[in-house]
Short mmCIF file of C-alpha atoms in Angstrom, two decimals:
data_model
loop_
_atom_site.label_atom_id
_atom_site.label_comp_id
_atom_site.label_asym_id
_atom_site.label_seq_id
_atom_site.Cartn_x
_atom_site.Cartn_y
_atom_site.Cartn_z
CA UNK A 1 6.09 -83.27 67.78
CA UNK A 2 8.08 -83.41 70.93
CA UNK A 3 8.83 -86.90 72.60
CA UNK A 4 6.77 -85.73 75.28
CA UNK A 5 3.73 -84.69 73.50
CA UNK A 6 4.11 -88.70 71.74
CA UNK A 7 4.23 -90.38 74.83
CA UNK A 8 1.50 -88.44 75.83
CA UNK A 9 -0.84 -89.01 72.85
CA UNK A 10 -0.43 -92.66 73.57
CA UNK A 11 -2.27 -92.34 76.69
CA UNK A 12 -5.58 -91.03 75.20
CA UNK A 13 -8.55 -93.13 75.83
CA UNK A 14 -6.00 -95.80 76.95
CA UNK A 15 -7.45 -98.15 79.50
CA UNK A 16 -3.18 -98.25 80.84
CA UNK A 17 -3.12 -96.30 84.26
CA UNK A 18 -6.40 -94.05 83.60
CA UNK A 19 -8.39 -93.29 86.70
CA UNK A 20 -11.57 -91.69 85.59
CA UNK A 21 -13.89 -91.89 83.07
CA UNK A 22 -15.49 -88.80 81.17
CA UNK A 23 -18.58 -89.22 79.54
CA UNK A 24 -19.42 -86.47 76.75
CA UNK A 25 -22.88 -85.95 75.65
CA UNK A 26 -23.98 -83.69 71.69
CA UNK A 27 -26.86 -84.25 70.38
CA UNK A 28 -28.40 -87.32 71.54
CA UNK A 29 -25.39 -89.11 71.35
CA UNK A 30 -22.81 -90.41 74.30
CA UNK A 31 -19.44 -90.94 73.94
CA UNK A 32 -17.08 -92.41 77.03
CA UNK A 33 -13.18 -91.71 77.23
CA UNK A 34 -10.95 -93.03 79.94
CA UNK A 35 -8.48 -90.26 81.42
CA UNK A 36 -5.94 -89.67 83.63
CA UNK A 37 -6.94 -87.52 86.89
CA UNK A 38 -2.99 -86.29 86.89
CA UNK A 39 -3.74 -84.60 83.27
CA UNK A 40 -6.85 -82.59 83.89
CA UNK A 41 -5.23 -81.74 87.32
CA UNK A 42 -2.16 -80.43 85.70
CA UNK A 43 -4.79 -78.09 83.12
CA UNK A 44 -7.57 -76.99 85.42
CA UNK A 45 -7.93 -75.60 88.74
CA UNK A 46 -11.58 -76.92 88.73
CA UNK A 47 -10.55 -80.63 88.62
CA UNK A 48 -8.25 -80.13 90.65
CA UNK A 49 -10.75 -79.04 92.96
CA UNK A 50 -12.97 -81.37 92.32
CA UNK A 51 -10.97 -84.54 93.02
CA UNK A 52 -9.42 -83.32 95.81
CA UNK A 53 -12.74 -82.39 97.62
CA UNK A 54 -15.95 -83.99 98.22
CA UNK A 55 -17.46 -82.61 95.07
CA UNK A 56 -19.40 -85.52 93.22
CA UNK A 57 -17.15 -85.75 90.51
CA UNK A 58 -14.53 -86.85 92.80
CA UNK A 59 -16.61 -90.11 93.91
CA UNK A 60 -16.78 -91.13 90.33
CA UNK A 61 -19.73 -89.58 89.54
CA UNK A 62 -20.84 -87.22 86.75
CA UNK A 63 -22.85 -84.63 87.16
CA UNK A 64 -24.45 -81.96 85.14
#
């Protein structure tokens, strides 16, 4: 694995510079990660979007 890709890793779920929290819902059950707004920018055009606009999700909400 590239250095990159470690340092990376080390960020998932980390509480150390995340900015949003996803919550993730299957089957009844509710799980919570804390992410990094730079990341899913960087992978989607839709969060990027989305925190850049006055979409709920970019208040800190989540909505279905």
């Amino acid at each position: 694995m590239s250095e990159s890709k470690r340092s990376a890793a080390r960020l998932f779920n980390s509480l150390a510079l995340s900015d949003v929290k996803t919550k993730y819902v299957y089957k009844g059950q509710t799980r919570e990660y804390h992410a990094h707004k730079a990341v899913f920018c960087l992978e989607s055009e839709y969060f990027f979007n989305a925190f850049t606009s006055s979409f709920k999700i970019s208040k800190g909400l989540i909505s279905n």
